[in-house]
Coordinates of C-alpha atoms in Angstrom, one line a residue:
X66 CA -38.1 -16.3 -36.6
X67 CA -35.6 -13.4 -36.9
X68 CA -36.0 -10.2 -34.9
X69 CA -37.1 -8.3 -37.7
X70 CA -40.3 -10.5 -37.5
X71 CA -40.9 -9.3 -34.2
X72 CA -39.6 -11.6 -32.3
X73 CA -37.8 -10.7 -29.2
X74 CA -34.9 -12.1 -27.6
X75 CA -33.3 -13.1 -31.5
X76 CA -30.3 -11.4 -32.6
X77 CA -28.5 -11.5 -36.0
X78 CA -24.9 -12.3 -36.0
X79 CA -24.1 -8.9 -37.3
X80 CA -25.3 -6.9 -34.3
X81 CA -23.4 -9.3 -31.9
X82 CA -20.4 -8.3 -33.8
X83 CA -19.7 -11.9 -35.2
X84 CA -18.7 -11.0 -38.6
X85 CA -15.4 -10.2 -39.7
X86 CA -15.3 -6.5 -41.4
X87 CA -12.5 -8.1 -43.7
X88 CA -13.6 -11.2 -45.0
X89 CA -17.0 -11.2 -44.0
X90 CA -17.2 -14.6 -42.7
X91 CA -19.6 -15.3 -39.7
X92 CA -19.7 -17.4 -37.0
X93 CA -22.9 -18.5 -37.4
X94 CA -21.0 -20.7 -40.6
X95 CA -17.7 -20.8 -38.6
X96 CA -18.2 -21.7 -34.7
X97 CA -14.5 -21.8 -34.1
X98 CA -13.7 -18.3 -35.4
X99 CA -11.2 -16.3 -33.4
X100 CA -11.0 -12.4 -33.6
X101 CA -8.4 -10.7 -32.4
X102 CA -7.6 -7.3 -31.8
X103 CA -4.2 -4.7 -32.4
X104 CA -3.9 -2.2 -29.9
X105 CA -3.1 0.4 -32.6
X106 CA -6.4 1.0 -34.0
X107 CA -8.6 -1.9 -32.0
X108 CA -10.3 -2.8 -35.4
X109 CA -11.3 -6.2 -34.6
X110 CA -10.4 -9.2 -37.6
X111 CA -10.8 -12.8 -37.5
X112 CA -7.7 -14.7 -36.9
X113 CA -7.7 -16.3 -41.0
X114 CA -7.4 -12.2 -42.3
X115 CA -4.4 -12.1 -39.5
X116 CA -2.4 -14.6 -41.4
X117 CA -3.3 -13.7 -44.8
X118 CA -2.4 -9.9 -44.7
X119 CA 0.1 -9.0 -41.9
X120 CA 2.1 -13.0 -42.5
X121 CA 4.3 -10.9 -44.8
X122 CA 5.5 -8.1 -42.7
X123 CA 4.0 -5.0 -41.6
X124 CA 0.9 -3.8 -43.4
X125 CA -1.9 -1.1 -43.5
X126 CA -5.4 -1.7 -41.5
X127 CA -7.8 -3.1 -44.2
X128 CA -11.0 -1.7 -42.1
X129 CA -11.7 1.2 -44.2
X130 CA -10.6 4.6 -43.4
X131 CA -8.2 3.6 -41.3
X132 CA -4.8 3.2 -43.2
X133 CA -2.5 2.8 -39.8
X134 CA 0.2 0.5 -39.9
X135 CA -0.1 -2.7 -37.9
X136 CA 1.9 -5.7 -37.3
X137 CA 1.0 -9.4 -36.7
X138 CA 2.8 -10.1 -33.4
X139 CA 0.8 -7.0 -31.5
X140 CA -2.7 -8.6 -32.6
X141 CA -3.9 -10.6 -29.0
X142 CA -7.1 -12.0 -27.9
X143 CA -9.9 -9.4 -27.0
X144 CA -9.9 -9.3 -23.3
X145 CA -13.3 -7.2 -22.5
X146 CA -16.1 -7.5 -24.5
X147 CA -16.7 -3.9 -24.7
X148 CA -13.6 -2.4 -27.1
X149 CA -13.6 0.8 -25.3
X150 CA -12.8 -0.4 -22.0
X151 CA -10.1 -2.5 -23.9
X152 CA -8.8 0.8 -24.9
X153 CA -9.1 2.5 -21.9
X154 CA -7.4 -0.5 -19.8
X155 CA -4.3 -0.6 -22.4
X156 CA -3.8 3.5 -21.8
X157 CA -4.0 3.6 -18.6
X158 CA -1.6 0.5 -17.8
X159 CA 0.9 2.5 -20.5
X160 CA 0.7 5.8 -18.2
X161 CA 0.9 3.5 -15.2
X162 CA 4.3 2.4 -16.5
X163 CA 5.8 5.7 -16.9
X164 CA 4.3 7.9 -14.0
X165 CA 4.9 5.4 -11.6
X166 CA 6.5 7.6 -8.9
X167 CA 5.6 7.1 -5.2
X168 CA 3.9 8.7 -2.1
X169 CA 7.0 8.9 -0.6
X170 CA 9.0 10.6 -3.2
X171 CA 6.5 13.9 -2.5
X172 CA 6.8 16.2 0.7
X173 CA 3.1 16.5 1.8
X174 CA -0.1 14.8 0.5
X175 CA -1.4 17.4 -1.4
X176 CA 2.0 17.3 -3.9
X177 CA 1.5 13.6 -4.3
X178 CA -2.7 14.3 -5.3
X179 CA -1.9 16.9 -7.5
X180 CA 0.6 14.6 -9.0
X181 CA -2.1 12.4 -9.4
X182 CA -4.7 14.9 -10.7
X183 CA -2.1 15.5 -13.7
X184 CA -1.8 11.9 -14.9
X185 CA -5.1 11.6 -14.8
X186 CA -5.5 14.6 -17.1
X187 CA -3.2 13.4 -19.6
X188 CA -5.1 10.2 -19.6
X189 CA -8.3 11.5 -20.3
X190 CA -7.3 13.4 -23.0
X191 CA -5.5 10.5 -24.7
X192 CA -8.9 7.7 -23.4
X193 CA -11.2 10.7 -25.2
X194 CA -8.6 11.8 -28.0
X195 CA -8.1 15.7 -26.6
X196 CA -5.5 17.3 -27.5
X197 CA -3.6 13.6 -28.9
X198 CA -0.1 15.3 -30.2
X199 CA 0.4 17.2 -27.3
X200 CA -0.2 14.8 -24.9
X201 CA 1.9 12.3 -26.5
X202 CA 4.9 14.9 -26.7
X203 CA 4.2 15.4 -22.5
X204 CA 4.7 11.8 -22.1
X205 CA 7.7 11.3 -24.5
X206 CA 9.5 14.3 -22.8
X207 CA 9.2 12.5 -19.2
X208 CA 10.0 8.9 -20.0
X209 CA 13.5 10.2 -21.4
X210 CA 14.0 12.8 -19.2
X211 CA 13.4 10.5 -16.0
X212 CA 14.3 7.3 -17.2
X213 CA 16.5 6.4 -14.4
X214 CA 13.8 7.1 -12.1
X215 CA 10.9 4.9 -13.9
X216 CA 13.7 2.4 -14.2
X217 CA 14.2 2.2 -10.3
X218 CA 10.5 2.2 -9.4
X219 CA 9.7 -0.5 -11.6
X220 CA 12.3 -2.5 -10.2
X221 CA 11.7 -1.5 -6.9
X222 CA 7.7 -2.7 -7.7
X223 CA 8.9 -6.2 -9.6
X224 CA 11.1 -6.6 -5.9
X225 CA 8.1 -6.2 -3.9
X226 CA 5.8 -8.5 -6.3
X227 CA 8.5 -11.6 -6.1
X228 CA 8.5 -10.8 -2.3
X229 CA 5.4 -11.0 -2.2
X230 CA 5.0 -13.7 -4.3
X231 CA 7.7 -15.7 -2.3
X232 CA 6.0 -14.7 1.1
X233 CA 2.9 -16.9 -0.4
X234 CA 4.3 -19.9 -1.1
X235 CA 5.9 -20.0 2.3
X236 CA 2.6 -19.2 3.7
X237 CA 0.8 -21.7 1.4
X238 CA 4.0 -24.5 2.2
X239 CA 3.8 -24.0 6.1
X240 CA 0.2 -24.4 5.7
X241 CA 0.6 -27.5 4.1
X242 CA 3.5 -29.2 6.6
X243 CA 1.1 -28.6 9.6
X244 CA -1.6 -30.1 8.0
X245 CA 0.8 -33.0 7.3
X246 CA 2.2 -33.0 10.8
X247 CA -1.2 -33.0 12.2
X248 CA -2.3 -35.8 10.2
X249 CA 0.9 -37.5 11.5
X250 CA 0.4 -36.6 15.0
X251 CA -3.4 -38.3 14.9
X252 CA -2.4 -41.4 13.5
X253 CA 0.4 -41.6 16.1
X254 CA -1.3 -41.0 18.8
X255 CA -4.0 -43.9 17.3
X256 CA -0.9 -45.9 17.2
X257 CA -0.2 -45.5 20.7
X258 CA -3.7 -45.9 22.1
X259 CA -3.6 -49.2 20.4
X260 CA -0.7 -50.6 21.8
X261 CA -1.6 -49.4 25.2
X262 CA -4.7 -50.8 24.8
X263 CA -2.8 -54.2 24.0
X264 CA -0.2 -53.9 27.0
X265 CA -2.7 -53.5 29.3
X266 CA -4.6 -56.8 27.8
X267 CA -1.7 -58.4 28.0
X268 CA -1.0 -57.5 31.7
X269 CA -4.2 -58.4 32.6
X270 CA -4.0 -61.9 30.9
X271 CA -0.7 -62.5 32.7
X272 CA -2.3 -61.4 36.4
X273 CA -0.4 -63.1 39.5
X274 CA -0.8 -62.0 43.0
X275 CA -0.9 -58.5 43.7
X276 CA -1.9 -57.5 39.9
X277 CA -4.8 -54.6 40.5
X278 CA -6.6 -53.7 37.4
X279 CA -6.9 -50.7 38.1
X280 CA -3.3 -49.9 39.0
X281 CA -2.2 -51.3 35.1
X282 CA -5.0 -48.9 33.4
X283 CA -3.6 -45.8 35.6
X284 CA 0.1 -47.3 34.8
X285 CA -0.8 -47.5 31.1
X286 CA -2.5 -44.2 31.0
X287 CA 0.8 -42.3 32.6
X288 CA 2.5 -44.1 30.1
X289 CA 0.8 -43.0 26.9
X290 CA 0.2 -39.3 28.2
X291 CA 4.2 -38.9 28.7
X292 CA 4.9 -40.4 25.1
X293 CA 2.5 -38.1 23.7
X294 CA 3.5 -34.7 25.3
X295 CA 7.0 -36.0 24.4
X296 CA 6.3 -36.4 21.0
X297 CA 3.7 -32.7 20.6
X298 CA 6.9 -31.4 21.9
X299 CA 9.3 -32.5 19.5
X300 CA 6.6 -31.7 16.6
X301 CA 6.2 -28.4 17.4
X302 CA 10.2 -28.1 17.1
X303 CA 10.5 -29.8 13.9
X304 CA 7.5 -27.5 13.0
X305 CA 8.9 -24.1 13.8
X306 CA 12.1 -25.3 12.2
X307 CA 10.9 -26.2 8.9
X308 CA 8.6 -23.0 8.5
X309 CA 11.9 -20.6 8.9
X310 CA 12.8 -19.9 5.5
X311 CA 16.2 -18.2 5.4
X312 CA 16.2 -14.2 5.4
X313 CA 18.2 -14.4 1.7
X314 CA 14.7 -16.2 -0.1
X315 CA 12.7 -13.8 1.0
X316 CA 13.6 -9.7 0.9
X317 CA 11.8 -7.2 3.2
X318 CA 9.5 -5.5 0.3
X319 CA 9.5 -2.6 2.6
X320 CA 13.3 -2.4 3.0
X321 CA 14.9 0.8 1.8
X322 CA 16.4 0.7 -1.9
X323 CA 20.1 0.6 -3.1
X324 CA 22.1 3.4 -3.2
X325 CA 23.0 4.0 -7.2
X326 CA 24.9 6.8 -8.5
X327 CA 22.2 8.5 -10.6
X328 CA 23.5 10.8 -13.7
X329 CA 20.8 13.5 -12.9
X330 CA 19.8 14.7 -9.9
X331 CA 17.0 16.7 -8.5
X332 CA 18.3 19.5 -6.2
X333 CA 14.5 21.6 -6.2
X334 CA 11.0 20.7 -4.9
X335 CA 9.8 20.6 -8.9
X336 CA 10.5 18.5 -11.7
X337 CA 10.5 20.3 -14.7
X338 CA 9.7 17.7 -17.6
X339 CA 11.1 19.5 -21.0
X340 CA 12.4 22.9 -22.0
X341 CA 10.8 26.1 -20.8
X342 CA 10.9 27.4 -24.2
X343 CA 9.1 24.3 -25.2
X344 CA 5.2 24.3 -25.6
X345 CA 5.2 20.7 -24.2
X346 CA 6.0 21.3 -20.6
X347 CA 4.6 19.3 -17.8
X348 CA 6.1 20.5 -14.1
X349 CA 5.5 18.0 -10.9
X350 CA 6.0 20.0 -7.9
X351 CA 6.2 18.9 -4.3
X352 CA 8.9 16.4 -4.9
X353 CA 11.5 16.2 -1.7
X354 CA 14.9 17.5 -2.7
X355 CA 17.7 14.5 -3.7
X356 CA 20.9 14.5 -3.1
X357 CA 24.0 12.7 -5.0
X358 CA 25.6 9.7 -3.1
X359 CA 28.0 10.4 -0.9
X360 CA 31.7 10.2 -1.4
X361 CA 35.0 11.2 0.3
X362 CA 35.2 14.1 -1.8
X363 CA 31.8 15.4 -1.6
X364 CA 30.9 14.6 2.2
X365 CA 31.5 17.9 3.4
X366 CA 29.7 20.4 0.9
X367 CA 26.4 18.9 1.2
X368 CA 24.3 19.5 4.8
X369 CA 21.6 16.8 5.8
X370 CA 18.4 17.4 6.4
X371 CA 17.5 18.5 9.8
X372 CA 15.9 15.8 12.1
X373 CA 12.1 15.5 12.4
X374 CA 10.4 18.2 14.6
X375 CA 7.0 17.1 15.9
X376 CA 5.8 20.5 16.8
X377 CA 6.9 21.5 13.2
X378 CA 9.3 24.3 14.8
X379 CA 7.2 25.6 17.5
X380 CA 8.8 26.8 20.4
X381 CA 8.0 25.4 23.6
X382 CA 10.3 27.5 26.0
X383 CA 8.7 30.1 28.3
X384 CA 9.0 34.1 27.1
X385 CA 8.2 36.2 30.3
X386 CA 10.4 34.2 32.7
X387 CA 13.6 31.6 32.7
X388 CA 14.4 28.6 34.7
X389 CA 17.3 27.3 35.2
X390 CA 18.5 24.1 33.0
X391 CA 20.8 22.2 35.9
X392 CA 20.7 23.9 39.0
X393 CA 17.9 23.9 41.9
X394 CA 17.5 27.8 43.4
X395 CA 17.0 25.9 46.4
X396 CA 13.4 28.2 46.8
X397 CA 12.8 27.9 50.6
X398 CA 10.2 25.9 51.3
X399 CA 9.3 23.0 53.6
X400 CA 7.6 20.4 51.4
X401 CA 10.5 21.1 48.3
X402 CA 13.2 20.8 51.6
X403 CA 11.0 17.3 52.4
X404 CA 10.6 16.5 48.7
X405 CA 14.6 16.8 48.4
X406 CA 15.7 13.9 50.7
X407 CA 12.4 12.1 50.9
X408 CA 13.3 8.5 49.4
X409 CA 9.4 7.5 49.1
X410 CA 9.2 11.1 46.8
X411 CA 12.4 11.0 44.7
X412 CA 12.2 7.1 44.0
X413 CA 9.5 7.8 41.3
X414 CA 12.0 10.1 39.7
X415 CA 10.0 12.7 41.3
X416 CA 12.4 16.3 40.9
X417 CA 11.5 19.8 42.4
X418 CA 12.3 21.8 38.8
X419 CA 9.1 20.5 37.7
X420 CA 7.5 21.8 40.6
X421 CA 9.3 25.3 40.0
X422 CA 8.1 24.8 35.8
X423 CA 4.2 24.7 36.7
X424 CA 4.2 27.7 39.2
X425 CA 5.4 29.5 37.3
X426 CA 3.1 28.5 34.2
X427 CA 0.5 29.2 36.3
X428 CA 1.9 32.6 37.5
X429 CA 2.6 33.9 34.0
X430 CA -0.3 31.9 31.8
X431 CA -2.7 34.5 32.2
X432 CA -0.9 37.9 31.9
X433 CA -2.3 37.9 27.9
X434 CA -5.4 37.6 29.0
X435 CA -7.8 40.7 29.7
X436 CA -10.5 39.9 30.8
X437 CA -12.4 43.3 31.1
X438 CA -12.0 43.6 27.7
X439 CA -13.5 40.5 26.7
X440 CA -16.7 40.9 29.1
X441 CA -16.9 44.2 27.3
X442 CA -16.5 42.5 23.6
X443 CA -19.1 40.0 24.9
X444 CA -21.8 42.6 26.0
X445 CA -21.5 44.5 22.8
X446 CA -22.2 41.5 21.1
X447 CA -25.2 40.6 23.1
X448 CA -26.6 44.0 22.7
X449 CA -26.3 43.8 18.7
X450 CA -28.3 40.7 18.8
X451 CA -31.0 41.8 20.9
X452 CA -31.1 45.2 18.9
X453 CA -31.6 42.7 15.8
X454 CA -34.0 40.4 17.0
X455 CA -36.5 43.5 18.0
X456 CA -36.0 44.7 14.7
X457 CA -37.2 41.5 13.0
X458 CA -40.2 41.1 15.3
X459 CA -41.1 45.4 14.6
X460 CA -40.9 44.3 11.0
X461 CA -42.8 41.3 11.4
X462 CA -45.6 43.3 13.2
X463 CA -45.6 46.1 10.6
X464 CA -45.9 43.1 8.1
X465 CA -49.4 41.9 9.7

């Protein structure tokens, strides 16, 4: 009985989508009906309509009120079952290939998120259809105005997917070799239980005088436990050098790129992606300042970049006092005299400066600090809040 019937569970073919909106053919008639899909408009046709109208060379979509222009060698196999997400997937892997810069080209975190938060933008708008023209201009001004950049990363990305791809077979291949060498190294060893297990039968059919038994099973059993540490240790040789793969096959993904002489170069913390006078404008900031290779000519007029500062600048030198860099003020004092020529004291790399350095820490860490003051600051404080809490309890009181 069909759903209409009331029937639960049954489906027609048209609500599963099984009909082709050309032709009309079902696969109800037609089990081995294909549908395929063009990512230009996602109107889904079954493979027969396919060859019949776009054979001949480009043609309009036949679904009604559609009218964009396909081609037969885009139309591919539908991937999801839901179209949307088809669509959605296919956007955002085109936007993945074109903003495909890196943490590390940003100076701090928050540049690289906001970097982020602006692709995403532009790919809502083109997943929901906002704004379409304007979003497609943003994206054709930045693929040609950073083409040598999109061109490096993606090659810098296929690098690290063949080393990657390279470190797994090794992986998978050592894997494989001990598994073989164990195997080897067990049926060895069986090997050479048996034939132990024959010289000492033999021995012991052969006796004469003086033959112990006992003394051939101990022989026997030095015997075979030489030959097989003997032969583990010539395994585990062959072993380590069959799983080093030479340093050429397989390229540190992490290592830093080649140097290319790039036509443009970035000289300011933003990347400005068209024209100001433009309406299509899309600006990244954040991005660390570039500079051009350099060259014999050029070696000079550019500085580097300082070196990295921990304590981002902060000076860690005393202000009220100074001590001095080399010398010792030779201070008068009994233990520093001791501490001088003491060999058990200056062996750990013990030196008096240090002693000097915290006195006078200690001497000079407190002069900011008024203390008076902030006893005053404190009591004031203390007062308000008692004044406050027997204001809310008078008020409470009234309240009753």
């Amino acid at each position: 009985m069909s759903r209409a019937n009331g029937v639960p569970g049954s489906r027609l073919p048209s609500e599963d989508g099984d009909i082709c909106p050309v032709c009309k053919s079902s696969r109800y008639l037609n089990p081995n009906m294909r549908f395929l899909v063009n990512p230009e408009c996602y109107h889904k046709m079954c493979e027969s309509c396919v060859d019949r109208i776009f054979s001949h060379g480009p043609a309009p979509c036949p679904v009604a009120g559609c009218g964009r222009t396909l081609r037969k060698p885009r139309f591919r196999k539908q991937t999801f079952e839901d179209i949307h997400i088809e669509r959605e997937i296919d956007i955002r892997k085109r936007i993945a290939a074109i903003f495909n810069r890196r943490e590390s080209e940003f100076s701090t975190l928050l540049n690289y998120n906001n970097y982020l938060e602006t692709v995403e933008d532009l790919t809502f708008n083109l997943i929901h259809n906002i704004d379409v023209p304007a979003t497609e201009a943003k994206l054709t001004n930045y693929a040609r105005q950073n083409a040598s950049t999109i061109s490096h990363n993606a090659a810098l990305s296929t690098q690290e997917s063949t080393s990657l791809e390279a470190r797994r077979v090794a992986d998978k291949e050592a894997v494989r070799l001990r598994r073989e060498a164990a195997l080897a190294e067990e049926e060895d060893e069986r090997k050479e239980r048996e034939e132990g297990k024959k010289e000492v039968m033999r021995r012991l059919a052969e006796g004469g005088e003086g033959t112990d038994a006992d003394t051939i099973v101990k022989e026997a059993q030095k015997v075979t436990l030489k030959k097989s540490s003997a032969r583990r240790t010539a395994a585990e040789k062959s072993r380590l050098l069959q799983t080093q793969l030479p340093q050429s096959q397989i390229d540190d993904p992490f290592a830093p790129p080649p140097t290319t002489t790039n036509t443009t170069t970035t000289t300011t913390s933003s990347s400005t992606l068209s024209s100001p006078s433009s309406s299509n404008t899309l600006t990244i900031k954040g991005l660390k300042p570039t500079l051009p290779p350099t060259t014999p000519s050029n070696s000079h007029s550019h500085s580097h970049s300082p070196p990295y500062d921990p304590f981002a600048g902060l000076s860690l030198h005393p202000t009220y006092y100074s001590l001095p860099s080399n010398s010792d003020p030779n201070y008068p004092n009994p233990w520093l005299d001791k501490a001088r020529t003491d060999a058990q004291i200056t062996a750990g790399g013990y030196d008096v400066r240090e002693y000097y350095a915290r006195t006078m820490h200690e001497a000079f860490c407190g002069l900011a600090v008024f203390v008076q003051e902030e006893m005053a600051g404190r009591e004031e404080s203390l007062e308000k809040g008692v004044a406050s809490e027997a204001a809310a309890a008078a008020a409470a009181a009234a309240g009753r």
